[in-house]
């Protein structure tokens, strides 16, 4: 069987050029990294959505650099082929260009990532430019940017009126000019996504932004029924692993209560003579 090798930036650009769709998912741990590789996923995002899906917060804002780095390490230990992006958490890049470059660098040197993602357009273009100048690939993130949820008035579709849609198109242009290798559009009307994609030389990825772009992202926990709090409208659930887990736990609890688990095959033995000697020692 031939080994897959690391997905590279030139390959990602070639996929846009040739019209081959780019696949992207989130991952927060080692097993998901392994699964993503086995499934041939192109890009894996260690998202700050982890604050919600794994840590149970109601927003992404509490996610820290320490948590994102630790989870990036877990993902990159498992994920040898996919291109892995670390998601810059809230306040790890907004305060200054210098802070943005330093924290982006930590995802590469400590997290083992291949690049980073950050939220924002024109206002973050100087951060993007500086990070790219440091040799770090950057994916931009526009539309519903969860770190600005308070400004946006909640988790809402963005760009539904002409003026806001024009702002997204202008932000995309600014990110491309700043050197971003790709842009993620979240919860944007499909027609606006199409306009952004047609105008961009770089790949445009959608999460809840329709099919007329260069690739798709879904959140792993939404895809597999692993986030009980909420399922976004744009998600497609490919399996209900959460329900499978609940059923398994119920069976386990039942079997323990009824003495059906563990069975002899689940235990370990001590040799007879050792057991006899032990009994003697206890006399
Ligand atoms: O953190 C994340 O997973 C993200 C997606 C919601 C786009 O940024």
CSV table of C-alpha atoms and ligand atoms in Angstrom, one decimal:
chain,number,residue,atom,x,y,z
A,1,UNK,CA,0.0,0.0,0.0
A,2,UNK,CA,1.4,3.4,-0.9
A,3,UNK,CA,2.0,5.9,1.9
A,4,UNK,CA,0.2,9.2,1.6
A,5,UNK,CA,2.5,12.2,2.1
A,6,UNK,CA,1.9,15.6,3.6
A,7,UNK,CA,-0.5,17.8,1.8
A,8,UNK,CA,1.4,21.0,0.8
A,9,UNK,CA,0.4,24.5,0.0
A,10,UNK,CA,1.2,24.2,-3.7
A,11,UNK,CA,-1.1,21.2,-3.8
A,12,UNK,CA,-3.9,23.2,-2.1
A,13,UNK,CA,-3.4,26.0,-4.7
A,14,UNK,CA,-3.5,23.4,-7.5
A,15,UNK,CA,-6.8,22.1,-6.2
A,16,UNK,CA,-8.3,25.5,-6.6
A,17,UNK,CA,-6.9,25.9,-10.1
A,18,UNK,CA,-8.1,22.4,-11.3
A,19,UNK,CA,-11.5,22.7,-9.6
A,20,UNK,CA,-10.9,19.8,-7.2
A,21,UNK,CA,-12.8,20.5,-3.9
A,22,UNK,CA,-10.7,20.9,-0.7
A,23,UNK,CA,-11.9,18.9,2.3
A,24,UNK,CA,-11.4,20.3,5.8
A,25,UNK,CA,-12.6,19.3,9.3
A,26,UNK,CA,-11.8,20.2,12.9
A,27,UNK,CA,-9.9,18.0,15.2
A,28,UNK,CA,-8.9,18.5,18.8
A,29,UNK,CA,-7.2,15.2,19.8
A,30,UNK,CA,-4.9,12.4,18.7
A,31,UNK,CA,-7.5,9.8,17.6
A,32,UNK,CA,-9.3,12.4,15.4
A,33,UNK,CA,-6.0,13.4,13.8
A,34,UNK,CA,-5.4,9.7,12.9
A,35,UNK,CA,-9.0,9.3,11.6
A,36,UNK,CA,-8.6,12.5,9.4
A,37,UNK,CA,-5.4,11.1,7.9
A,38,UNK,CA,-6.9,7.7,7.2
A,39,UNK,CA,-9.9,9.4,5.5
A,40,UNK,CA,-7.6,11.5,3.3
A,41,UNK,CA,-8.9,14.9,4.6
A,42,UNK,CA,-6.8,17.7,3.1
A,43,UNK,CA,-6.8,20.3,5.9
A,44,UNK,CA,-7.4,19.8,9.7
A,45,UNK,CA,-8.2,22.8,11.9
A,46,UNK,CA,-7.4,22.6,15.6
A,47,UNK,CA,-10.3,25.1,16.2
A,48,UNK,CA,-11.0,27.3,19.2
A,49,UNK,CA,-14.5,25.9,18.8
A,50,UNK,CA,-12.9,23.3,21.2
A,51,UNK,CA,-13.8,25.7,24.0
A,52,UNK,CA,-17.5,24.9,23.3
A,53,UNK,CA,-17.5,21.3,21.9
A,54,UNK,CA,-14.9,19.8,24.3
A,55,UNK,CA,-14.8,22.1,27.3
A,56,UNK,CA,-18.5,23.0,27.4
A,57,UNK,CA,-18.2,26.8,27.4
A,58,UNK,CA,-21.0,28.7,25.6
A,59,UNK,CA,-18.6,30.8,23.4
A,60,UNK,CA,-15.1,30.3,22.0
A,61,UNK,CA,-13.7,33.3,24.0
A,62,UNK,CA,-12.3,31.4,27.0
A,63,UNK,CA,-9.9,29.3,24.8
A,64,UNK,CA,-6.3,29.9,25.7
A,65,UNK,CA,-3.0,29.6,23.9
A,66,UNK,CA,-1.9,26.9,26.4
A,67,UNK,CA,-5.0,24.8,25.6
A,68,UNK,CA,-4.8,25.3,21.8
A,69,UNK,CA,-1.1,24.4,21.8
A,70,UNK,CA,-1.6,21.3,23.9
A,71,UNK,CA,-4.4,20.1,21.6
A,72,UNK,CA,-2.4,21.0,18.5
A,73,UNK,CA,0.3,18.7,19.8
A,74,UNK,CA,-2.2,15.9,20.2
A,75,UNK,CA,-3.6,16.3,16.7
A,76,UNK,CA,-0.2,16.6,15.0
A,77,UNK,CA,1.0,13.5,16.8
A,78,UNK,CA,-1.8,11.6,15.1
A,79,UNK,CA,-2.1,13.5,11.8
A,80,UNK,CA,0.9,12.9,9.5
A,81,UNK,CA,-0.6,13.7,6.1
A,82,UNK,CA,-3.3,16.4,6.4
A,83,UNK,CA,-2.2,20.1,6.5
A,84,UNK,CA,-2.8,21.1,10.1
A,85,UNK,CA,-3.8,24.7,11.1
A,86,UNK,CA,-3.8,26.0,14.6
A,87,UNK,CA,-6.6,28.4,15.4
A,88,UNK,CA,-5.4,31.6,17.1
A,89,UNK,CA,-7.5,32.1,20.2
A,90,UNK,CA,-9.2,35.3,21.4
A,91,UNK,CA,-6.7,38.0,22.4
A,92,UNK,CA,-3.7,36.0,21.1
A,93,UNK,CA,-3.3,38.3,18.0
A,94,UNK,CA,-5.7,41.3,18.4
A,95,UNK,CA,-3.5,43.3,20.8
A,96,UNK,CA,-0.5,43.8,18.6
A,97,UNK,CA,1.4,42.7,15.5
A,98,UNK,CA,4.3,41.5,17.6
A,99,UNK,CA,2.0,39.3,19.8
A,100,UNK,CA,0.3,37.9,16.7
A,101,UNK,CA,3.7,36.8,15.2
A,102,UNK,CA,5.0,35.3,18.4
A,103,UNK,CA,1.8,33.3,19.1
A,104,UNK,CA,1.5,32.2,15.5
A,105,UNK,CA,5.1,31.0,15.8
A,106,UNK,CA,4.2,28.9,18.9
A,107,UNK,CA,1.7,26.9,16.8
A,108,UNK,CA,4.5,26.0,14.5
A,109,UNK,CA,7.4,25.4,16.9
A,110,UNK,CA,5.5,23.9,19.8
A,111,UNK,CA,2.2,22.7,18.3
A,112,UNK,CA,3.8,21.1,15.2
A,113,UNK,CA,1.2,22.9,12.9
A,114,UNK,CA,1.7,23.7,9.3
A,115,UNK,CA,0.0,27.1,9.5
A,116,UNK,CA,-2.6,29.2,11.5
A,117,UNK,CA,-6.1,30.6,11.1
A,118,UNK,CA,-7.3,33.9,12.5
A,119,UNK,CA,-10.5,35.9,12.4
A,120,UNK,CA,-11.0,39.3,10.8
A,121,UNK,CA,-10.4,41.2,7.5
A,122,UNK,CA,-9.1,44.7,6.8
A,123,UNK,CA,-8.5,45.3,10.5
A,124,UNK,CA,-6.3,42.2,10.9
A,125,UNK,CA,-4.5,42.5,7.5
A,126,UNK,CA,-1.4,43.9,9.2
A,127,UNK,CA,-1.2,40.9,11.5
A,128,UNK,CA,-1.7,38.5,8.5
A,129,UNK,CA,1.1,40.3,6.5
A,130,UNK,CA,3.5,40.1,9.4
A,131,UNK,CA,2.8,36.4,10.2
A,132,UNK,CA,3.2,35.5,6.5
A,133,UNK,CA,6.5,37.5,6.4
A,134,UNK,CA,7.6,35.3,9.3
A,135,UNK,CA,7.1,32.3,6.9
A,136,UNK,CA,3.8,31.0,8.5
A,137,UNK,CA,0.9,30.2,6.2
A,138,UNK,CA,-2.3,32.0,7.3
A,139,UNK,CA,-5.9,31.2,6.6
A,140,UNK,CA,-8.3,34.2,7.1
A,141,UNK,CA,-11.8,33.8,8.6
A,142,UNK,CA,-14.7,36.1,7.6
A,143,UNK,CA,-18.5,36.2,7.9
A,144,UNK,CA,-19.6,34.9,11.3
A,145,UNK,CA,-16.4,35.3,13.3
A,146,UNK,CA,-17.3,33.8,16.7
A,147,UNK,CA,-14.6,35.8,18.6
A,148,UNK,CA,-16.6,39.0,17.6
A,149,UNK,CA,-19.9,37.5,18.5
A,150,UNK,CA,-20.8,40.4,20.8
A,151,UNK,CA,-20.2,42.9,18.0
A,152,UNK,CA,-22.2,40.8,15.5
A,153,UNK,CA,-25.2,40.4,17.8
A,154,UNK,CA,-24.8,36.6,18.3
A,155,UNK,CA,-24.3,33.5,16.1
A,156,UNK,CA,-26.0,35.0,13.0
A,157,UNK,CA,-25.7,34.8,9.2
A,158,UNK,CA,-23.5,37.6,7.9
A,159,UNK,CA,-23.6,39.6,4.7
A,160,UNK,CA,-27.3,39.4,4.1
A,161,UNK,CA,-27.6,43.1,3.0
A,162,UNK,CA,-25.6,44.6,0.2
A,163,UNK,CA,-23.5,46.8,2.4
A,164,UNK,CA,-22.4,44.0,4.7
A,165,UNK,CA,-21.8,41.7,1.8
A,166,UNK,CA,-19.6,44.3,0.1
A,167,UNK,CA,-17.6,44.6,3.3
A,168,UNK,CA,-17.0,40.8,3.3
A,169,UNK,CA,-15.8,41.1,-0.4
A,170,UNK,CA,-13.5,44.0,0.6
A,171,UNK,CA,-12.2,42.1,3.6
A,172,UNK,CA,-11.4,39.1,1.5
A,173,UNK,CA,-9.5,41.2,-1.0
A,174,UNK,CA,-7.5,42.7,1.9
A,175,UNK,CA,-6.6,39.3,3.3
A,176,UNK,CA,-5.5,38.0,-0.1
A,177,UNK,CA,-3.3,41.1,-0.6
A,178,UNK,CA,-1.9,40.6,2.9
A,179,UNK,CA,-0.7,37.2,1.8
A,180,UNK,CA,-3.3,34.8,3.3
A,181,UNK,CA,-3.2,31.4,1.5
A,182,UNK,CA,-6.9,30.8,1.9
A,183,UNK,CA,-10.0,32.3,3.4
A,184,UNK,CA,-12.8,30.6,5.4
A,185,UNK,CA,-16.3,32.0,5.0
A,186,UNK,CA,-18.6,31.2,7.8
A,187,UNK,CA,-22.4,31.6,7.6
A,188,UNK,CA,-22.5,33.8,4.6
A,189,UNK,CA,-25.2,33.7,1.8
A,190,UNK,CA,-24.2,31.3,-1.0
A,191,UNK,CA,-24.4,34.0,-3.7
A,192,UNK,CA,-22.0,36.2,-1.7
A,193,UNK,CA,-19.6,33.2,-1.3
A,194,UNK,CA,-19.7,32.8,-5.1
A,195,UNK,CA,-18.8,36.4,-5.7
A,196,UNK,CA,-15.9,36.2,-3.2
A,197,UNK,CA,-14.7,32.9,-4.8
A,198,UNK,CA,-14.8,34.2,-8.4
A,199,UNK,CA,-12.8,37.3,-7.4
A,200,UNK,CA,-10.1,35.4,-5.4
A,201,UNK,CA,-6.9,33.7,-6.6
A,202,UNK,CA,-6.7,31.9,-3.3
A,203,UNK,CA,-9.0,29.0,-2.2
A,204,UNK,CA,-12.2,30.0,-0.4
A,205,UNK,CA,-13.5,27.4,2.0
A,206,UNK,CA,-17.1,27.4,3.3
A,207,UNK,CA,-18.7,26.5,6.6
A,208,UNK,CA,-22.3,27.3,6.2
A,209,UNK,CA,-21.5,29.4,3.2
A,210,UNK,CA,-22.9,27.2,0.4
A,211,UNK,CA,-21.4,25.1,-2.3
A,212,UNK,CA,-20.0,27.7,-4.7
A,213,UNK,CA,-16.5,27.8,-3.4
A,214,UNK,CA,-13.3,25.8,-3.4
A,215,UNK,CA,-13.8,23.6,-0.3
A,216,UNK,CA,-15.9,22.7,2.7
A,217,UNK,CA,-15.3,22.6,6.5
A,218,UNK,CA,-17.4,20.9,9.1
A,219,UNK,CA,-16.9,20.6,12.8
A,220,UNK,CA,-16.2,17.0,13.7
A,221,UNK,CA,-18.4,17.0,16.8
A,222,UNK,CA,-21.4,18.3,14.8
A,223,UNK,CA,-20.8,15.7,12.1
A,224,UNK,CA,-20.9,12.8,14.5
A,225,UNK,CA,-23.5,13.9,17.1
A,226,UNK,CA,-20.9,14.6,19.7
A,227,UNK,CA,-22.0,18.1,20.7
A,228,UNK,CA,-25.3,17.7,22.6
A,229,UNK,CA,-25.8,21.5,23.2
A,230,UNK,CA,-26.6,22.6,19.7
A,231,UNK,CA,-26.5,21.5,16.0
A,232,UNK,CA,-26.0,24.3,13.5
A,233,UNK,CA,-28.4,24.3,10.5
A,234,UNK,CA,-25.5,24.0,8.0
A,235,UNK,CA,-24.2,20.8,9.6
A,236,UNK,CA,-24.8,17.4,8.0
A,237,UNK,CA,-24.7,14.6,10.6
A,238,UNK,CA,-22.9,11.6,9.1
A,239,UNK,CA,-23.4,9.3,12.1
A,240,UNK,CA,-24.9,9.6,15.6
A,241,UNK,CA,-21.8,8.5,17.6
A,242,UNK,CA,-23.1,10.3,20.7
A,243,UNK,CA,-26.2,8.1,20.8
A,244,UNK,CA,-24.1,5.0,20.2
A,245,UNK,CA,-22.0,6.0,23.2
A,246,UNK,CA,-25.1,6.5,25.4
A,247,UNK,CA,-26.4,3.1,24.4
A,248,UNK,CA,-23.0,1.5,25.1
A,249,UNK,CA,-22.8,3.1,28.5
A,250,UNK,CA,-26.3,2.0,29.4
A,251,UNK,CA,-25.5,-1.6,28.5
A,252,UNK,CA,-22.2,-1.4,30.5
A,253,UNK,CA,-24.0,-0.1,33.6
A,254,UNK,CA,-26.7,-2.8,33.3
A,255,UNK,CA,-24.1,-5.6,32.9
A,256,UNK,CA,-22.1,-4.3,35.9
A,257,UNK,CA,-25.2,-4.2,38.0
A,258,UNK,CA,-26.3,-7.7,37.0
A,259,UNK,CA,-22.8,-9.2,37.4
A,260,UNK,CA,-22.4,-9.9,33.7
A,261,UNK,CA,-19.3,-7.8,33.3
A,262,UNK,CA,-16.4,-8.5,33.8
A,263,UNK,CA,-16.3,-12.1,32.5
A,264,UNK,CA,-13.4,-14.5,33.3
A,265,UNK,CA,-11.8,-13.6,29.9
A,266,UNK,CA,-11.4,-10.0,31.0
A,267,UNK,CA,-9.4,-10.9,34.1
A,268,UNK,CA,-5.8,-11.9,34.9
A,269,UNK,CA,-4.5,-15.0,36.7
A,270,UNK,CA,-2.0,-15.8,39.4
A,271,UNK,CA,-0.2,-19.2,39.2
A,272,UNK,CA,-1.6,-21.8,41.6
A,273,UNK,CA,1.6,-22.3,43.6
A,274,UNK,CA,2.0,-18.5,44.0
A,275,UNK,CA,-1.6,-18.3,45.2
A,276,UNK,CA,-1.0,-21.1,47.7
A,277,UNK,CA,2.1,-19.4,49.0
A,278,UNK,CA,0.1,-16.2,49.4
A,279,UNK,CA,-2.6,-17.9,51.4
A,280,UNK,CA,0.1,-19.4,53.6
A,281,UNK,CA,1.6,-15.9,54.1
A,282,UNK,CA,-1.8,-14.7,55.2
A,283,UNK,CA,-2.3,-17.5,57.8
B,1,LIG,O1,-12.8,27.1,15.8
B,1,LIG,C1,-13.4,26.6,14.8
B,1,LIG,O2,-13.6,25.4,14.7
B,1,LIG,C2,-13.7,27.5,13.8
B,1,LIG,C3,-14.8,27.1,12.9
B,1,LIG,C4,-16.1,27.4,13.5
B,1,LIG,C5,-14.8,27.8,11.6
B,1,LIG,O3,-13.2,28.6,13.7
